[in-house]
Amino acid sequence: MKEISVSATSPSNIAIVKYWGKHGNQLPNNPSVSFTLSRCHTDTQIKALPNGGKDYTIGFLFEGKESPKFQEKIEKYLTDNQQYFGFLKGLDLLVESSNSFPHSSGIASSAASMSALVLCLLQIEKAVNADSSPIDMQKASMLSRLASGSAARSVFPVMALWGATPSVPNSSDEYAVPLAAMVNPVFQTYHDSIMIVSNKEKSVSSRVGHSLMNGHPLAEKRYATARENTERLLKVLKAGDLDGFMAIAEAEALQLHEMMATSTPSYRLMEPNTVKIINLVQKFRHDTKIPVCFTLDAGPNVHVLYPDASAAEVKQFIKSDLSLYCHENQWIDDVVMNNVNL
Ligand code: PMV
């Protein structure tokens, strides 16, 4: 066998209905829906050299440097899920990865990095088996989910739904499904401007955050609300209902952070400038009637969401008002990925 060389680019995503709480092998306690982003992505390439039939080995470089933490994460993922990766036997792998977003943005996108890794591994499987058929994206989503839950949604453009929900018959807890065909055009070109409030690594990881939902006094209520919000959001997305969208997006973001505040131990990932930005967005919307809203990930940065038709006014507002509350005035000007080629 010859050397195999593969590469993949995979985007980050931002959830509108949030996944927070899991069970079993990375199965979600409620469905989630996200926008797939276009400018925040991970580029990964893998060179696989035949080693004469020995067990596989892995080397990992992130932006040209060794990263023992991420290397360990990949090794653990491959060991825990070895039933899917038998084709790696006999190969020495060198994985090289880089992100499109700035090093110091505080954005640690495991969704982008883990889905890019999986897309590379599936290409290696095809090469080993001399199989020229396209990658099965359902399998790519399922394997991405096993690496990082939210990564399941990153393999589809525009929007994705992960988790079984009544109105989408092919939806599943095991993998995400593409939603593009069910989304009004107004959402297919939506903007997400990410206000970098802090570039520090967050104090409580998502892994710990998910685990604190076990035994959380509000957990069952949260899962029921997320299930209802998923069904409501699907209708809103189809109808192009911006008011309905904004109401769900902001309620979901605040409920995610409410879960953190009411966990034992309690913790907060919002910072004073997170709250300032949120208040300014709501006041701007109230004063101008421009349909702009926010969402939050598990961190202090604020995702400002708006339709393409309002982009000029909102970007002006970001520059003149919101960027003052960002770390070194930093914000990332992202937009929904609406085609498969970046
Ligand atoms: O994929 P994880 O385990 O890092 O969890 C992500 C959780 C949130 O980003 C807060 C919400 C979501 O649905 O993406």
PDB file of C-alpha atoms in Angstrom, residues 12 14 37 39-40 101 105 107 191-197 277 295 297 301-306 318 326 329-335:
ATOM      1  CA  SER A  12     -18.153  25.422  13.680  1.00  0.00           C
ATOM      2  CA  ILE A  14     -23.985  27.725  16.849  1.00  0.00           C
ATOM      3  CA  LEU A  37     -21.070  28.727  10.178  1.00  0.00           C
ATOM      4  CA  ARG A  39     -15.856  31.453   8.398  1.00  0.00           C
ATOM      5  CA  CYS A  40     -15.047  29.658  11.664  1.00  0.00           C
ATOM      6  CA  PHE A 101     -10.391  31.878  13.676  1.00  0.00           C
ATOM      7  CA  SER A 105     -10.504  34.363  20.478  1.00  0.00           C
ATOM      8  CA  ILE A 107     -13.345  29.915  20.713  1.00  0.00           C
ATOM      9  CA  HIS A 191     -25.382  36.509   9.941  1.00  0.00           C
ATOM     10  CA  ASP A 192     -23.644  35.574  13.199  1.00  0.00           C
ATOM     11  CA  SER A 193     -21.250  38.248  14.448  1.00  0.00           C
ATOM     12  CA  ILE A 194     -19.370  36.838  17.417  1.00  0.00           C
ATOM     13  CA  MET A 195     -18.459  39.382  20.098  1.00  0.00           C
ATOM     14  CA  ILE A 196     -15.244  38.212  21.779  1.00  0.00           C
ATOM     15  CA  VAL A 197     -15.853  39.261  25.376  1.00  0.00           C
ATOM     16  CA  ILE A 277     -23.853  43.563  25.091  1.00  0.00           C
ATOM     17  CA  THR A 295     -27.466  33.754  21.524  1.00  0.00           C
ATOM     18  CA  ASP A 297     -22.654  29.295  23.728  1.00  0.00           C
ATOM     19  CA  ASN A 301     -18.915  35.540  24.007  1.00  0.00           C
ATOM     20  CA  VAL A 302     -22.130  36.868  22.463  1.00  0.00           C
ATOM     21  CA  HIS A 303     -23.368  35.685  19.060  1.00  0.00           C
ATOM     22  CA  VAL A 304     -25.311  38.523  17.428  1.00  0.00           C
ATOM     23  CA  LEU A 305     -27.775  37.106  14.872  1.00  0.00           C
ATOM     24  CA  TYR A 306     -29.506  39.038  12.081  1.00  0.00           C
ATOM     25  CA  ILE A 318     -21.506  46.586  16.335  1.00  0.00           C
ATOM     26  CA  CYS A 326     -15.194  43.200  23.360  1.00  0.00           C
ATOM     27  CA  ASN A 329     -12.537  45.357  20.203  1.00  0.00           C
ATOM     28  CA  GLN A 330     -12.404  41.890  18.671  1.00  0.00           C
ATOM     29  CA  TRP A 331     -15.390  40.345  16.897  1.00  0.00           C
ATOM     30  CA  ILE A 332     -15.732  37.709  14.191  1.00  0.00           C
ATOM     31  CA  ASP A 333     -17.938  38.490  11.226  1.00  0.00           C
ATOM     32  CA  ASP A 334     -19.470  35.108  10.389  1.00  0.00           C
ATOM     33  CA  VAL A 335     -22.404  34.026   8.280  1.00  0.00           C
TER      34      VAL A 335
END
